[in-house]
mmCIF file of C-alpha atoms in Angstrom:
data_model
loop_
_atom_site.group_PDB
_atom_site.id
_atom_site.type_symbol
_atom_site.label_atom_id
_atom_site.label_comp_id
_atom_site.label_asym_id
_atom_site.label_seq_id
_atom_site.Cartn_x
_atom_site.Cartn_y
_atom_site.Cartn_z
ATOM 1 C CA UNK A 1 13.700 -67.410 16.108
ATOM 2 C CA UNK A 2 13.473 -64.928 18.959
ATOM 3 C CA UNK A 3 10.772 -62.776 19.449
ATOM 4 C CA UNK A 4 11.841 -58.626 18.896
ATOM 5 C CA UNK A 5 12.943 -56.884 21.724
ATOM 6 C CA UNK A 6 10.362 -54.309 23.299
ATOM 7 C CA UNK A 7 12.945 -51.515 22.360
ATOM 8 C CA UNK A 8 13.331 -52.613 18.649
ATOM 9 C CA UNK A 9 9.412 -53.329 18.416
ATOM 10 C CA UNK A 10 9.065 -49.683 19.664
ATOM 11 C CA UNK A 11 11.180 -47.881 16.856
ATOM 12 C CA UNK A 12 9.995 -49.869 14.189
ATOM 13 C CA UNK A 13 6.335 -49.057 14.932
ATOM 14 C CA UNK A 14 7.709 -45.373 15.289
ATOM 15 C CA UNK A 15 9.860 -45.455 12.281
ATOM 16 C CA UNK A 16 6.482 -46.953 10.480
ATOM 17 C CA UNK A 17 3.967 -44.398 11.577
ATOM 18 C CA UNK A 18 6.426 -41.501 10.778
ATOM 19 C CA UNK A 19 6.903 -42.963 6.862
ATOM 20 C CA UNK A 20 3.011 -43.413 6.614
ATOM 21 C CA UNK A 21 2.463 -39.660 7.046
ATOM 22 C CA UNK A 22 -0.159 -40.039 9.607
ATOM 23 C CA UNK A 23 -0.324 -38.397 12.673
ATOM 24 C CA UNK A 24 0.197 -39.446 16.243
ATOM 25 C CA UNK A 25 1.608 -38.580 19.481
ATOM 26 C CA UNK A 26 4.810 -40.067 21.822
ATOM 27 C CA UNK A 27 3.932 -40.012 25.566
ATOM 28 C CA UNK A 28 7.110 -40.115 27.798
ATOM 29 C CA UNK A 29 6.962 -40.787 31.658
ATOM 30 C CA UNK A 30 8.886 -37.665 32.921
ATOM 31 C CA UNK A 31 8.497 -38.406 36.976
ATOM 32 C CA UNK A 32 6.716 -41.178 38.756
ATOM 33 C CA UNK A 33 6.382 -40.650 43.293
ATOM 34 C CA UNK A 34 5.637 -43.778 45.250
ATOM 35 C CA UNK A 35 4.573 -46.818 43.313
ATOM 36 C CA UNK A 36 3.944 -47.100 39.744
ATOM 37 C CA UNK A 37 3.934 -49.506 37.129
ATOM 38 C CA UNK A 38 5.515 -47.450 34.581
ATOM 39 C CA UNK A 39 9.057 -45.713 35.453
ATOM 40 C CA UNK A 40 10.865 -42.231 34.495
ATOM 41 C CA UNK A 41 11.887 -42.680 30.538
ATOM 42 C CA UNK A 42 8.309 -45.077 29.941
ATOM 43 C CA UNK A 43 6.893 -44.101 26.460
ATOM 44 C CA UNK A 44 3.819 -45.014 24.399
ATOM 45 C CA UNK A 45 2.940 -44.320 20.836
ATOM 46 C CA UNK A 46 -0.347 -43.137 20.475
ATOM 47 C CA UNK A 47 -2.579 -43.085 17.642
ATOM 48 C CA UNK A 48 -5.491 -40.407 16.591
ATOM 49 C CA UNK A 49 -8.210 -42.491 17.830
ATOM 50 C CA UNK A 50 -6.596 -42.692 21.604
ATOM 51 C CA UNK A 51 -5.563 -46.539 20.945
ATOM 52 C CA UNK A 52 -1.572 -46.851 21.760
ATOM 53 C CA UNK A 53 0.055 -48.544 19.153
ATOM 54 C CA UNK A 54 3.083 -49.509 20.531
ATOM 55 C CA UNK A 55 4.961 -48.832 24.359
ATOM 56 C CA UNK A 56 3.891 -49.120 28.168
ATOM 57 C CA UNK A 57 3.026 -45.727 30.110
ATOM 58 C CA UNK A 58 1.222 -48.133 32.879
ATOM 59 C CA UNK A 59 -1.821 -50.322 33.562
ATOM 60 C CA UNK A 60 -5.422 -49.389 32.635
ATOM 61 C CA UNK A 61 -5.776 -47.039 35.349
ATOM 62 C CA UNK A 62 -3.505 -44.931 33.097
ATOM 63 C CA UNK A 63 -4.112 -45.487 29.680
ATOM 64 C CA UNK A 64 -7.328 -44.005 29.288
ATOM 65 C CA UNK A 65 -6.041 -40.799 30.284
ATOM 66 C CA UNK A 66 -2.851 -40.662 28.055
ATOM 67 C CA UNK A 67 -5.023 -41.344 25.313
ATOM 68 C CA UNK A 68 -7.313 -38.710 25.673
ATOM 69 C CA UNK A 69 -4.356 -36.619 26.044
ATOM 70 C CA UNK A 70 -2.796 -37.788 22.864
ATOM 71 C CA UNK A 71 -6.008 -36.820 21.121
ATOM 72 C CA UNK A 72 -5.901 -33.586 22.712
ATOM 73 C CA UNK A 73 -2.151 -33.076 21.291
ATOM 74 C CA UNK A 74 -2.891 -34.824 17.788
ATOM 75 C CA UNK A 75 -6.113 -32.531 17.365
ATOM 76 C CA UNK A 76 -4.703 -29.425 18.575
ATOM 77 C CA UNK A 77 -1.078 -29.511 17.460
ATOM 78 C CA UNK A 78 0.112 -28.716 21.236
ATOM 79 C CA UNK A 79 2.066 -30.727 23.776
ATOM 80 C CA UNK A 80 0.236 -32.025 26.755
ATOM 81 C CA UNK A 81 1.448 -32.298 29.901
ATOM 82 C CA UNK A 82 -0.761 -34.673 32.257
ATOM 83 C CA UNK A 83 -0.300 -35.327 36.190
ATOM 84 C CA UNK A 84 -2.041 -38.627 37.213
ATOM 85 C CA UNK A 85 -2.724 -38.281 41.322
ATOM 86 C CA UNK A 86 -4.773 -40.228 43.654
ATOM 87 C CA UNK A 87 -7.853 -38.411 44.417
ATOM 88 C CA UNK A 88 -7.238 -38.034 47.818
ATOM 89 C CA UNK A 89 -3.843 -35.913 46.321
ATOM 90 C CA UNK A 90 -5.904 -33.952 43.891
ATOM 91 C CA UNK A 91 -8.672 -33.094 46.842
ATOM 92 C CA UNK A 92 -5.928 -31.568 48.981
ATOM 93 C CA UNK A 93 -4.359 -29.799 45.982
ATOM 94 C CA UNK A 94 -8.125 -28.505 45.356
ATOM 95 C CA UNK A 95 -8.004 -29.575 41.710
ATOM 96 C CA UNK A 96 -10.573 -31.839 40.089
ATOM 97 C CA UNK A 97 -9.928 -34.419 37.438
ATOM 98 C CA UNK A 98 -10.046 -33.090 33.987
ATOM 99 C CA UNK A 99 -9.103 -29.563 35.268
ATOM 100 C CA UNK A 100 -6.308 -27.687 33.532
ATOM 101 C CA UNK A 101 -3.868 -25.596 35.687
ATOM 102 C CA UNK A 102 -0.352 -23.728 34.386
ATOM 103 C CA UNK A 103 -0.504 -26.293 31.420
ATOM 104 C CA UNK A 104 -0.819 -29.137 33.691
ATOM 105 C CA UNK A 105 -3.847 -31.449 33.186
ATOM 106 C CA UNK A 106 -4.927 -33.127 36.151
ATOM 107 C CA UNK A 107 -6.379 -36.961 36.123
ATOM 108 C CA UNK A 108 -7.220 -39.062 38.670
ATOM 109 C CA UNK A 109 -5.038 -42.270 39.049
ATOM 110 C CA UNK A 110 -7.492 -45.068 40.347
ATOM 111 C CA UNK A 111 -4.543 -47.796 40.756
ATOM 112 C CA UNK A 112 -4.416 -49.410 43.740
ATOM 113 C CA UNK A 113 -0.560 -48.748 44.245
ATOM 114 C CA UNK A 114 -1.956 -44.862 44.564
ATOM 115 C CA UNK A 115 1.150 -43.415 42.963
ATOM 116 C CA UNK A 116 1.939 -40.337 41.113
ATOM 117 C CA UNK A 117 2.987 -40.459 37.242
ATOM 118 C CA UNK A 118 3.824 -36.991 35.117
ATOM 119 C CA UNK A 119 3.300 -37.526 31.301
ATOM 120 C CA UNK A 120 4.594 -35.564 28.715
ATOM 121 C CA UNK A 121 2.605 -35.953 25.453
ATOM 122 C CA UNK A 122 3.936 -34.424 22.357
ATOM 123 C CA UNK A 123 2.248 -34.435 18.706
ATOM 124 C CA UNK A 124 4.007 -35.624 15.665
ATOM 125 C CA UNK A 125 2.223 -34.403 12.514
ATOM 126 C CA UNK A 126 2.819 -34.776 9.477
ATOM 127 C CA UNK A 127 5.157 -32.438 7.201
ATOM 128 C CA UNK A 128 3.471 -29.746 5.456
ATOM 129 C CA UNK A 129 3.154 -31.169 1.821
ATOM 130 C CA UNK A 130 4.327 -29.101 -1.447
ATOM 131 C CA UNK A 131 3.513 -30.600 -4.928
ATOM 132 C CA UNK A 132 4.797 -29.134 -8.179
ATOM 133 C CA UNK A 133 3.018 -30.343 -11.231
ATOM 134 C CA UNK A 134 5.552 -29.706 -13.885
ATOM 135 C CA UNK A 135 9.216 -30.905 -14.620
ATOM 136 C CA UNK A 136 10.693 -27.767 -16.032
ATOM 137 C CA UNK A 137 13.115 -25.395 -14.957
ATOM 138 C CA UNK A 138 10.321 -23.211 -12.112
ATOM 139 C CA UNK A 139 9.108 -26.679 -10.762
ATOM 140 C CA UNK A 140 12.895 -28.058 -10.722
ATOM 141 C CA UNK A 141 13.808 -24.814 -8.789
ATOM 142 C CA UNK A 142 10.795 -24.753 -6.648
ATOM 143 C CA UNK A 143 11.499 -28.319 -5.470
ATOM 144 C CA UNK A 144 15.125 -27.483 -4.927
ATOM 145 C CA UNK A 145 14.603 -24.788 -2.788
ATOM 146 C CA UNK A 146 12.028 -26.156 -0.880
ATOM 147 C CA UNK A 147 13.941 -28.304 0.526
ATOM 148 C CA UNK A 148 15.122 -26.161 3.103
ATOM 149 C CA UNK A 149 11.570 -25.090 4.344
ATOM 150 C CA UNK A 150 10.817 -28.287 6.364
ATOM 151 C CA UNK A 151 8.246 -29.382 3.324
ATOM 152 C CA UNK A 152 7.666 -32.960 2.157
ATOM 153 C CA UNK A 153 8.216 -32.184 -1.879
ATOM 154 C CA UNK A 154 6.401 -33.916 -4.774
ATOM 155 C CA UNK A 155 7.567 -33.664 -8.069
ATOM 156 C CA UNK A 156 4.477 -34.675 -10.378
ATOM 157 C CA UNK A 157 4.396 -34.692 -13.980
ATOM 158 C CA UNK A 158 3.834 -37.247 -16.915
ATOM 159 C CA UNK A 159 7.280 -39.173 -16.874
ATOM 160 C CA UNK A 160 8.802 -37.396 -13.878
ATOM 161 C CA UNK A 161 9.410 -40.989 -12.448
ATOM 162 C CA UNK A 162 11.283 -41.951 -15.655
ATOM 163 C CA UNK A 163 13.363 -38.686 -16.316
ATOM 164 C CA UNK A 164 14.065 -36.890 -13.146
ATOM 165 C CA UNK A 165 16.525 -38.101 -10.626
ATOM 166 C CA UNK A 166 15.865 -39.531 -7.663
ATOM 167 C CA UNK A 167 16.716 -36.782 -5.436
ATOM 168 C CA UNK A 168 14.928 -33.938 -7.375
ATOM 169 C CA UNK A 169 12.161 -34.206 -4.951
ATOM 170 C CA UNK A 170 10.905 -36.491 -1.738
ATOM 171 C CA UNK A 171 8.910 -38.327 -4.257
ATOM 172 C CA UNK A 172 8.213 -38.410 -8.275
ATOM 173 C CA UNK A 173 4.902 -39.082 -9.302
ATOM 174 C CA UNK A 174 4.268 -40.019 -13.028
ATOM 175 C CA UNK A 175 1.090 -37.720 -13.706
ATOM 176 C CA UNK A 176 -1.200 -35.368 -11.801
ATOM 177 C CA UNK A 177 -3.468 -37.611 -10.052
ATOM 178 C CA UNK A 178 -2.955 -37.514 -6.087
ATOM 179 C CA UNK A 179 -4.159 -38.852 -3.260
ATOM 180 C CA UNK A 180 -6.801 -37.127 -1.485
ATOM 181 C CA UNK A 181 -6.646 -39.029 1.449
ATOM 182 C CA UNK A 182 -3.544 -37.721 2.553
ATOM 183 C CA UNK A 183 -3.310 -35.654 5.959
ATOM 184 C CA UNK A 184 -1.613 -32.300 6.843
ATOM 185 C CA UNK A 185 -1.086 -29.127 4.816
ATOM 186 C CA UNK A 186 -0.893 -29.177 1.002
ATOM 187 C CA UNK A 187 0.045 -26.790 -1.299
ATOM 188 C CA UNK A 188 -0.085 -27.510 -5.088
ATOM 189 C CA UNK A 189 1.868 -25.459 -7.333
ATOM 190 C CA UNK A 190 1.357 -25.818 -11.218
ATOM 191 C CA UNK A 191 4.051 -24.721 -12.786
ATOM 192 C CA UNK A 192 3.565 -27.054 -16.391
ATOM 193 C CA UNK A 193 4.139 -23.645 -18.211
ATOM 194 C CA UNK A 194 2.316 -25.667 -21.544
ATOM 195 C CA UNK A 195 2.715 -28.858 -20.608
ATOM 196 C CA UNK A 196 -0.366 -30.418 -19.459
ATOM 197 C CA UNK A 197 -1.981 -26.943 -17.757
ATOM 198 C CA UNK A 198 -5.508 -27.889 -18.112
ATOM 199 C CA UNK A 199 -5.325 -31.728 -17.065
ATOM 200 C CA UNK A 200 -3.229 -30.000 -14.242
ATOM 201 C CA UNK A 201 -5.673 -27.420 -12.942
ATOM 202 C CA UNK A 202 -8.287 -29.958 -12.747
ATOM 203 C CA UNK A 203 -6.338 -32.438 -10.777
ATOM 204 C CA UNK A 204 -5.239 -29.880 -8.184
ATOM 205 C CA UNK A 205 -9.096 -28.427 -8.308
ATOM 206 C CA UNK A 206 -10.017 -32.077 -7.688
ATOM 207 C CA UNK A 207 -7.368 -32.849 -4.883
ATOM 208 C CA UNK A 208 -8.391 -30.086 -2.598
ATOM 209 C CA UNK A 209 -5.335 -28.250 -1.079
ATOM 210 C CA UNK A 210 -4.661 -25.653 1.274
ATOM 211 C CA UNK A 211 -3.215 -23.536 -1.405
ATOM 212 C CA UNK A 212 -3.169 -23.812 -5.265
ATOM 213 C CA UNK A 213 -1.103 -21.692 -7.524
ATOM 214 C CA UNK A 214 -0.410 -20.963 -11.114
ATOM 215 C CA UNK A 215 3.112 -20.119 -12.708
ATOM 216 C CA UNK A 216 2.056 -17.701 -15.349
ATOM 217 C CA UNK A 217 0.909 -14.799 -16.767
ATOM 218 C CA UNK A 218 -2.780 -13.077 -15.290
ATOM 219 C CA UNK A 219 -3.654 -13.401 -19.534
ATOM 220 C CA UNK A 220 -2.599 -17.102 -19.804
ATOM 221 C CA UNK A 221 -4.346 -18.000 -16.491
ATOM 222 C CA UNK A 222 -7.814 -16.216 -17.727
ATOM 223 C CA UNK A 223 -7.579 -17.920 -21.030
ATOM 224 C CA UNK A 224 -7.706 -21.541 -19.209
ATOM 225 C CA UNK A 225 -10.106 -20.465 -16.676
ATOM 226 C CA UNK A 226 -12.272 -19.480 -19.061
ATOM 227 C CA UNK A 227 -12.261 -22.472 -21.123
ATOM 228 C CA UNK A 228 -12.650 -24.865 -17.868
ATOM 229 C CA UNK A 229 -15.484 -22.744 -16.870
ATOM 230 C CA UNK A 230 -17.307 -23.462 -20.296
ATOM 231 C CA UNK A 231 -16.653 -27.254 -19.598
ATOM 232 C CA UNK A 232 -18.286 -27.174 -16.244
ATOM 233 C CA UNK A 233 -15.683 -26.001 -13.802
ATOM 234 C CA UNK A 234 -17.059 -24.200 -11.485
ATOM 235 C CA UNK A 235 -15.951 -20.375 -11.511
ATOM 236 C CA UNK A 236 -15.867 -19.874 -7.597
ATOM 237 C CA UNK A 237 -13.468 -22.719 -7.648
ATOM 238 C CA UNK A 238 -11.314 -21.077 -10.088
ATOM 239 C CA UNK A 239 -11.085 -18.072 -7.900
ATOM 240 C CA UNK A 240 -9.170 -19.792 -5.282
ATOM 241 C CA UNK A 241 -5.863 -20.479 -7.252
ATOM 242 C CA UNK A 242 -3.430 -17.452 -7.038
ATOM 243 C CA UNK A 243 -2.718 -16.528 -10.074
ATOM 244 C CA UNK A 244 0.413 -15.748 -11.021
ATOM 245 C CA UNK A 245 2.152 -17.899 -7.963
ATOM 246 C CA UNK A 246 4.019 -16.300 -5.481
ATOM 247 C CA UNK A 247 4.339 -13.025 -3.969
ATOM 248 C CA UNK A 248 5.768 -9.856 -6.510
ATOM 249 C CA UNK A 249 8.973 -9.337 -6.064
ATOM 250 C CA UNK A 250 9.808 -8.949 -9.928
ATOM 251 C CA UNK A 251 10.853 -12.138 -10.238
ATOM 252 C CA UNK A 252 12.690 -13.161 -13.495
ATOM 253 C CA UNK A 253 14.647 -16.123 -13.332
ATOM 254 C CA UNK A 254 13.404 -19.877 -11.884
ATOM 255 C CA UNK A 255 14.749 -19.428 -8.647
ATOM 256 C CA UNK A 256 13.540 -16.157 -8.274
ATOM 257 C CA UNK A 257 9.922 -17.130 -9.077
ATOM 258 C CA UNK A 258 10.638 -20.088 -6.763
ATOM 259 C CA UNK A 259 11.944 -17.884 -4.251
ATOM 260 C CA UNK A 260 8.463 -15.913 -4.442
ATOM 261 C CA UNK A 261 6.398 -18.830 -4.208
ATOM 262 C CA UNK A 262 7.999 -20.232 -1.078
ATOM 263 C CA UNK A 263 7.793 -16.665 0.559
ATOM 264 C CA UNK A 264 3.641 -16.542 -0.467
ATOM 265 C CA UNK A 265 3.920 -20.246 1.465
ATOM 266 C CA UNK A 266 5.530 -18.952 4.083
ATOM 267 C CA UNK A 267 3.282 -16.163 5.022
ATOM 268 C CA UNK A 268 0.273 -18.274 5.094
ATOM 269 C CA UNK A 269 1.818 -20.991 7.115
ATOM 270 C CA UNK A 270 2.592 -18.407 9.635
ATOM 271 C CA UNK A 271 -0.563 -16.476 9.406
ATOM 272 C CA UNK A 272 -2.203 -19.795 10.065
ATOM 273 C CA UNK A 273 0.187 -20.421 13.249
ATOM 274 C CA UNK A 274 -0.761 -17.121 14.731
ATOM 275 C CA UNK A 275 -4.437 -17.322 14.484
ATOM 276 C CA UNK A 276 -4.287 -21.180 16.136
ATOM 277 C CA UNK A 277 -2.350 -19.335 19.048
ATOM 278 C CA UNK A 278 -4.748 -16.687 19.051
ATOM 279 C CA UNK A 279 -7.317 -18.947 19.709
ATOM 280 C CA UNK A 280 -5.416 -21.178 21.501
#
């Protein structure tokens, strides 16, 4: 049996990382000057700890700097442009290793070849996850409409994995328990509508999320919240739940309710993006 080609190994690792839902970065050599071991087009996959999972972008004199750029890209969510140059060229241009100018971060290339190499490092972050508890009309309308919003959609309810078609969401889950180790933004919408409301609320609070919303009236949620408080659920935790879910657009139909929820999610996501840009 022949060994897999490097390109096949790279593609297989890339597919596996994408499927895992974990963040990583792709480093691509875009320009080289003089002698360098890696050439334009060379790529590497970088994990959150800076290690290279697959690919080739040069020897040890380049791997450390590229690994650090990968960590920065994953942490900030912003691409990095790295320019590796011999120390004398850096000095001639008046820059020091680690300095950033006009979006270019400079690093010293200590390889004997004394070549220069520019590398673009792009973060690949997990898609925000929308988890919908319930399998009724609002839950189904929400997962269907959310397919257009670049969200990974999970429909979770007792029996959902057996009773619903596979294309109802990106994943179907039988029950309300969630993986608490999932990375990236997570939005939970409780659209159980009388079928497991309390269990869904407890599961949502235990899982933790950037957004938890309850589809139902204020009166209904207040009754459920009082019951949960009496059983020991902290009132401050319940206060973080948006009820009723969605922006007030006077929605009536399941599709209109789904639209109001996605409008609220869009507002939250884009507000977070603007805050990051303001502090970037």
